Short mmCIF file of C-alpha atoms in Angstrom, two decimals:
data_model
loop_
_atom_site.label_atom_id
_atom_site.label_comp_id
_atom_site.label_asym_id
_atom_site.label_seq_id
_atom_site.Cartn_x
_atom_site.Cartn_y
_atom_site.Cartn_z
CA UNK A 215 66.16 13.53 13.33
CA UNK A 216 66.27 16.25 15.90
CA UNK A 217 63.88 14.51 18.91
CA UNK A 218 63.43 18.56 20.23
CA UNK A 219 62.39 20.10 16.54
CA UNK A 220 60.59 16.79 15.91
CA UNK A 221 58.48 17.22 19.09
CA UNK A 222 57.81 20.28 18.78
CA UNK A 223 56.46 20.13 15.27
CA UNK A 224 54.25 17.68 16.42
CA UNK A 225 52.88 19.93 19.13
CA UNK A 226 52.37 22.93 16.80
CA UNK A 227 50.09 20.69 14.82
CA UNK A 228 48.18 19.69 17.38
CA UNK A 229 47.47 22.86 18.26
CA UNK A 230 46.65 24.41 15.32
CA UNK A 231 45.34 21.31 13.39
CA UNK A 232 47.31 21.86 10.06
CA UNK A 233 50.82 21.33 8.88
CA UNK A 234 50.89 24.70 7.40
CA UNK A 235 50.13 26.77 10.25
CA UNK A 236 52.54 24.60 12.60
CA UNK A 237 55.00 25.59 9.54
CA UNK A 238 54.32 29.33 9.75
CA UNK A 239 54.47 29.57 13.63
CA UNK A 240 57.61 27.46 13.72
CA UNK A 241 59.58 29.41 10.79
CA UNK A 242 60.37 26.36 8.54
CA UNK A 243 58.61 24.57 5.55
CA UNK A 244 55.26 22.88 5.64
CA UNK A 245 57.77 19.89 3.73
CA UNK A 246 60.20 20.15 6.65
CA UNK A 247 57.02 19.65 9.64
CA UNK A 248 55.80 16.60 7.47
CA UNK A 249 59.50 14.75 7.53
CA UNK A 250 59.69 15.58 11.14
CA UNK A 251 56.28 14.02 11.91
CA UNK A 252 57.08 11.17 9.91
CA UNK A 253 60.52 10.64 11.30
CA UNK A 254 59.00 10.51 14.59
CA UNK A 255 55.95 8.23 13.88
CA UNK A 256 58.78 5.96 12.71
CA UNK A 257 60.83 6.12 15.83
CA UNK A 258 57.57 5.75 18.14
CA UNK A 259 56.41 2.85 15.70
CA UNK A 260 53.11 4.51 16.62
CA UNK A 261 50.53 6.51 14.50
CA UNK A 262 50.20 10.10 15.84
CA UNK A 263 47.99 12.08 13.51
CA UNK A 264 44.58 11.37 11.77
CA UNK A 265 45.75 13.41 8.35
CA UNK A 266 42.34 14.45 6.05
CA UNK A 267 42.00 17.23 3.39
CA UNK A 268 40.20 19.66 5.97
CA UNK A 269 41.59 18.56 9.05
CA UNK A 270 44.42 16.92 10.70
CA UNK A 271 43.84 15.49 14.55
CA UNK A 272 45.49 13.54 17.02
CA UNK A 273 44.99 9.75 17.33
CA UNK A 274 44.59 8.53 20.99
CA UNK A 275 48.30 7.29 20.85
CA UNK A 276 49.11 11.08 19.56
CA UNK A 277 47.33 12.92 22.54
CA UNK A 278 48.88 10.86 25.31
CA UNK A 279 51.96 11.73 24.08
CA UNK A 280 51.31 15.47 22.88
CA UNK A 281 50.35 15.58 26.93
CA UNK A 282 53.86 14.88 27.58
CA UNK A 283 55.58 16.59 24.77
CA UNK A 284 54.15 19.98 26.33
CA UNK A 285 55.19 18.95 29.96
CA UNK A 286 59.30 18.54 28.64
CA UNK A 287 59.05 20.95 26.32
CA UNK A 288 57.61 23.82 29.22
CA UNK A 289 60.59 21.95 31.46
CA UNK A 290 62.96 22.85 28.22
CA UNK A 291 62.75 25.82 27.95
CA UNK A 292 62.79 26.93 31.75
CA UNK A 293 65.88 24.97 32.18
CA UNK A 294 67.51 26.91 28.97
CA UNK A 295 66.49 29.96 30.66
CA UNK A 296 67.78 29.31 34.12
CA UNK A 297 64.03 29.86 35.64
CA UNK A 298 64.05 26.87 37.86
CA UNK A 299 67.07 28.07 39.28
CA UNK A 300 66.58 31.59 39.20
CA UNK A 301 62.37 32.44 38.87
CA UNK A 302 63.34 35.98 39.92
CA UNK A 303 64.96 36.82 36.81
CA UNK A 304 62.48 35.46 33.91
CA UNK A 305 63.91 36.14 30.77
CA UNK A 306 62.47 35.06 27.10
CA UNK A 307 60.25 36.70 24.49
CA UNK A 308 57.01 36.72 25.05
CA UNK A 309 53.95 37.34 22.31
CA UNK A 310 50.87 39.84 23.68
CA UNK A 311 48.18 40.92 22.12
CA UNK A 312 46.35 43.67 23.66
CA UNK A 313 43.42 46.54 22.50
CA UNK A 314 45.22 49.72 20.93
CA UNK A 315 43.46 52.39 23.78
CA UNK A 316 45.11 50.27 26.63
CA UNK A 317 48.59 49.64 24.90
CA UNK A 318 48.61 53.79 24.17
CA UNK A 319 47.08 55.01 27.35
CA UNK A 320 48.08 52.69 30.02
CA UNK A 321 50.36 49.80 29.03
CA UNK A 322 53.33 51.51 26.93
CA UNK A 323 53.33 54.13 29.11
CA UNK A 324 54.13 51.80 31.65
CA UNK A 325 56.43 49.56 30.62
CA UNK A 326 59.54 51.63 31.59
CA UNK A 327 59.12 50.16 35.16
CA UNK A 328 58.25 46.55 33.89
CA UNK A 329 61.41 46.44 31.95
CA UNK A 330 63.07 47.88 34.75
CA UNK A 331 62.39 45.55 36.96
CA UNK A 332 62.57 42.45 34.07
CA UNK A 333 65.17 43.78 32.13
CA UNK A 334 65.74 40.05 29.93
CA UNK A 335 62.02 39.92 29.15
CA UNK A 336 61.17 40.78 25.56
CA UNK A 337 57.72 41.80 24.73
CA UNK A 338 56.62 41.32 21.14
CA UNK A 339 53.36 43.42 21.47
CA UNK A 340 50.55 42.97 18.70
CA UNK A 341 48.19 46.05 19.49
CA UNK A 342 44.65 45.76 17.74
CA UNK A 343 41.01 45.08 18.27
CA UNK A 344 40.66 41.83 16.74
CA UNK A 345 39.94 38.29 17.50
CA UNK A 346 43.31 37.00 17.72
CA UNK A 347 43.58 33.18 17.41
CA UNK A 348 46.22 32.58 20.48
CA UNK A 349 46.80 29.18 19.41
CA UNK A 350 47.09 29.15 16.05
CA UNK A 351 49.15 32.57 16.06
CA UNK A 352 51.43 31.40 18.72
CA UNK A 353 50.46 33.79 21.27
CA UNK A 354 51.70 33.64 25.04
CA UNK A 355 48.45 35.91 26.10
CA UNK A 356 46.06 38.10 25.31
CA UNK A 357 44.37 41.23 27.20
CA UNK A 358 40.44 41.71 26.08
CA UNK A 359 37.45 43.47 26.80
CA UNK A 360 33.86 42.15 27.87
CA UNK A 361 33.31 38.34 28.32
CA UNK A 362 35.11 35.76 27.20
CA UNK A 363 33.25 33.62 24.39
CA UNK A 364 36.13 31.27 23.87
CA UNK A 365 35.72 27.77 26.35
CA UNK A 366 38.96 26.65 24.59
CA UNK A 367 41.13 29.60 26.52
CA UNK A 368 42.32 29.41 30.44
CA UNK A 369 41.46 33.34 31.58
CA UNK A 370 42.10 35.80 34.51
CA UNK A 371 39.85 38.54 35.47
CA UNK A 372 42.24 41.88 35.73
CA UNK A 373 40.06 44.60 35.91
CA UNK A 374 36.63 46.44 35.40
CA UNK A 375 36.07 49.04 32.84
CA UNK A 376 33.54 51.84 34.14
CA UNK A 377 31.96 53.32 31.00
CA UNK A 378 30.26 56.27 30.28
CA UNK A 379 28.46 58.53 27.47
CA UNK A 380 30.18 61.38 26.45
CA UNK A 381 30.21 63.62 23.50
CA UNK A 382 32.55 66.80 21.96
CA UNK A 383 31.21 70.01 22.92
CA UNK A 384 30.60 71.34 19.11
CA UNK A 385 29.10 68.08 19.01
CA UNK A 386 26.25 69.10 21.61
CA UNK A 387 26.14 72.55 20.39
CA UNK A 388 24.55 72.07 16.63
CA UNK A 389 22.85 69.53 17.91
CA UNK A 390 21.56 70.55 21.66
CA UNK A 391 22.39 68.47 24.66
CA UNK A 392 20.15 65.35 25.52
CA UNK A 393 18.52 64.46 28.96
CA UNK A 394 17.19 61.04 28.49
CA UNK A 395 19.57 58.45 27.04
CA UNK A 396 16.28 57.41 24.20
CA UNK A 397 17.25 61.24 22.82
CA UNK A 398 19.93 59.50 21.37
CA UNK A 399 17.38 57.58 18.88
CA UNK A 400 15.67 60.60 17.62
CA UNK A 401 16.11 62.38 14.27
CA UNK A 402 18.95 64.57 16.08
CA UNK A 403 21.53 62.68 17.40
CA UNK A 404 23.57 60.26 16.33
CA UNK A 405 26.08 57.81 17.80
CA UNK A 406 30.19 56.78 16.57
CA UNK A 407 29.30 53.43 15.94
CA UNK A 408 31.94 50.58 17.48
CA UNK A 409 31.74 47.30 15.38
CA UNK A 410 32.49 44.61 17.45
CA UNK A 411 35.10 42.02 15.97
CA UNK A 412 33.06 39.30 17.58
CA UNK A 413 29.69 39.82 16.05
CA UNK A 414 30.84 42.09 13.29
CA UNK A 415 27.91 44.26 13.98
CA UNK A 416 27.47 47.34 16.77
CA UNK A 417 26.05 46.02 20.02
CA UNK A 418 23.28 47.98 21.78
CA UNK A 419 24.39 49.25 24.98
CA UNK A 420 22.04 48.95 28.28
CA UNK A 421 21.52 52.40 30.55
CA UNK A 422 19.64 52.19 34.14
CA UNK A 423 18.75 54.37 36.61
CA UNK A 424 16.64 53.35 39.54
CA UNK A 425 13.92 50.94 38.12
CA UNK A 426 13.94 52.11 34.31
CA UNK A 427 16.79 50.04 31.95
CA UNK A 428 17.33 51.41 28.64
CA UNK A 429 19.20 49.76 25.84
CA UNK A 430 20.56 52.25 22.87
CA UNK A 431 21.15 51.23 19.55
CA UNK A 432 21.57 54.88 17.77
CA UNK A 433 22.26 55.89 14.28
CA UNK A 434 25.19 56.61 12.93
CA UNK A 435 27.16 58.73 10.21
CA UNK A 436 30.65 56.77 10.83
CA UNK A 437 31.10 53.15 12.20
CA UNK A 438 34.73 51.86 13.10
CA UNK A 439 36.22 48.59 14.45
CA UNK A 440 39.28 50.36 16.21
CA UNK A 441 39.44 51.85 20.26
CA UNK A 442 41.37 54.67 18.99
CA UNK A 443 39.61 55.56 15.73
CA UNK A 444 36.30 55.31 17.76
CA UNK A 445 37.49 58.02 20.12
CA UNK A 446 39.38 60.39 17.62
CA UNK A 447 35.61 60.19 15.43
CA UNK A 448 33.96 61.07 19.30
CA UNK A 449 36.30 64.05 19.51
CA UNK A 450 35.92 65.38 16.27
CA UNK A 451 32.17 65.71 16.42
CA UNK A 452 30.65 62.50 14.74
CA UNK A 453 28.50 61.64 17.58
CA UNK A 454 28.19 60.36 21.27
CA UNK A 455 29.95 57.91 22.31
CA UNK A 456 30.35 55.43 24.95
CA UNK A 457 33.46 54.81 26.83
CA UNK A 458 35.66 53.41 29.39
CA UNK A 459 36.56 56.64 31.80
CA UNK A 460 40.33 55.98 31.84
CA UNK A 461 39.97 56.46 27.71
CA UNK A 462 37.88 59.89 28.40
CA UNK A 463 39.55 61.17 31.57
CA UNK A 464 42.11 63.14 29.90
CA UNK A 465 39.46 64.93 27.22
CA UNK A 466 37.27 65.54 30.12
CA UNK A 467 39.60 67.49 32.02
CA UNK A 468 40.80 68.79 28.74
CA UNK A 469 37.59 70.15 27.63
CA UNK A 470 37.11 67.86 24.73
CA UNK A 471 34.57 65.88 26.09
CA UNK A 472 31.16 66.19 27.79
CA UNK A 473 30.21 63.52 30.03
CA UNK A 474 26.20 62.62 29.67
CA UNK A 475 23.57 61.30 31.65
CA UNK A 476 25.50 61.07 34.97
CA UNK A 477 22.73 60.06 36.89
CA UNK A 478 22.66 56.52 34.45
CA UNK A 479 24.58 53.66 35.16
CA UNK A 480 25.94 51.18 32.98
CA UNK A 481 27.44 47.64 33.76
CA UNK A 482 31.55 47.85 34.37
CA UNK A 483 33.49 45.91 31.05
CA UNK A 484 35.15 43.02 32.44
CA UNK A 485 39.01 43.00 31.61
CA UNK A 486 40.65 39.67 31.15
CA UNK A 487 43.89 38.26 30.43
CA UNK A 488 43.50 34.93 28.34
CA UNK A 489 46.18 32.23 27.43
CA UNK A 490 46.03 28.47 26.15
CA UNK A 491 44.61 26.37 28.45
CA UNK A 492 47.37 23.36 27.28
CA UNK A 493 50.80 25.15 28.12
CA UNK A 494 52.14 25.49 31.18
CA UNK A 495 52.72 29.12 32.50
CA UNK A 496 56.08 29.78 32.21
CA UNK A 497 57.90 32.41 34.41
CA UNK A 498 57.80 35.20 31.99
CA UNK A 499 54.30 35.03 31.40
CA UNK A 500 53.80 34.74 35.23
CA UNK A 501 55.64 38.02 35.95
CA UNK A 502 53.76 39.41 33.38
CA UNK A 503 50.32 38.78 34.23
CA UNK A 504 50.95 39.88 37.58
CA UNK A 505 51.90 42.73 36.87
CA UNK A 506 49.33 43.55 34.51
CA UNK A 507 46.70 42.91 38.16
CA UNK A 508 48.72 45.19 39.77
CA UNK A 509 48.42 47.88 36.86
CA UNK A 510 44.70 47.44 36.16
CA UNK A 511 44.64 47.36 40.10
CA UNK A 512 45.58 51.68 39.72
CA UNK A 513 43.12 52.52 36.57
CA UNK A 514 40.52 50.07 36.92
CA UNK A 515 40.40 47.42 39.95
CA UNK A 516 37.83 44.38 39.63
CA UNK A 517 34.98 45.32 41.41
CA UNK A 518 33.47 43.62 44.60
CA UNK A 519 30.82 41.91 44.01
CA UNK A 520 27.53 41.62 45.97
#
């Protein structure tokens, strides 16, 4: 028995409570994780895993030691990378999972000077809207929009997202400019709908200006569950849409779009970077969120509060 593979089987499982997802993060057969569990319940003469049809979980024995199978498997696998000796050179793949405007408009664009200045870092960079399950998919981090519903997830505020309502000009023009965000409600407008992959539904969005709070639902021809669909669908004349202003920027100064109702405010979309709460940071993914503060820090800086 291999005392590294057989550990980390064991942790996979434990984090992802089943045999065949530890299998499918770690490459191997769901035959091969069982023998190495086994093999190492019989060398710790100790019972390590609760094993149902639904569910597998650790037994008290098994989470005292999956405590310190993280702890020398983090210490592992920053000595095989030289990081305790050398922290300013990180090197390593590293798994991110970030929304598709971001990655196209800000991040890729970017990375020229992160890889510049980490050149042995490898990003493997999953770009999509969805709920990603970090754990169970083996993710290092993820980079998401509005508040964080997951309690199971350590998570660093990056940045603010000011939004706004905007709409294509042949948009407005066969269907006439609106002055009060509850236009948007009427028989003559309608709104891209976003579909949330949280709720799987679109979520109302809340306008205010001095005393009066609005919240705007709208009807839609076309609903989508993608950043960059949503805007291509606001461009092309589907309907109004609400957006962060470093997705609309461009198209504003481009003519594209027509920002509405500038005298409204809307609540700034929180921007956080989330990673499981049971693994160490290593130095890769330390570089890495910091420099993702220091990039949110030019196109959308956490606001002050109070």
């Amino acid at each position: 028995m291999d005392r590294f593979d057989a550990m980390q089987a064991f942790v996979r499982v434990v984090e992802t409570g089943s045999f065949t997802k530890a299998a499918e993060t770690l490459g191997i057969s769901k035959t091969a994780v069982t023998q190495l569990i086994q093999q190492l319940e019989a060398r710790l003469r100790v019972l390590l895993l609760h094993r149902t049809t639904r569910k597998v979980n650790a037994t008290a024995d098994g989470m005292a030691y999956y405590e310190s199978a993280i702890r020398l498997l983090a210490d592992l696998d920053d000595a095989e990378n030289g990081l305790s000796a050398a922290t300013a050179s990180p090197k390593g793949k590293l798994r991110v999972d970030v929304p598709s405007p971001l990655a196209r408009i800000i991040l890729i664009p970017a990375l020229p000077a992160f890889h510049a200045r980490y050149p042995d870092i490898q990003l493997d960079m999953g770009v999509s809207d969805r709920i990603v399950d970090v754990i169970g998919e083996n993710v290092d981090c993820v980079v998401r929009g509005g508040e964080l519903t997951s309690l199971s997830l350590k998570a660093r505020h990056i940045g603010d997202l000011r939004l706004g309502v905007y709409a294509a000009p042949g948009y407005l023009e066969r269907n006439g400019t609106p002055s009060h965000p509850r236009e948007l409600e009427g028989p003559h407008h309608r709104i891209v709908g976003y579909v949330w992959s949280r709720t799987g539904k679109p979520m109302p969005y809340a306008m205010r200006s001095g005393s009066e709070i609005v919240r705007i639902q709208g009807r839609y021809v076309l609903s989508v569950d993608d950043g960059n669909a949503y805007l291509e669908a606001g461009l092309a004349g589907l309907g109004a849409l609400w957006l962060p202003e470093y997705m609309a920027r461009k198209h504003v100064a481009q003519g594209q779009l027509v920002p509405l109702f500038e005298a409204w405010r809307m609540d700034a979309m929180p921007l956080y970077l989330a990673f499981p709460p049971n693994k160490r940071v290593s130095a890769k993914l330390r570089v890495f969120i910091d420099w993702m503060v220091e990039l949110m820090a030019q196109h959308a800086p956490v606001a002050r509060r109070g």
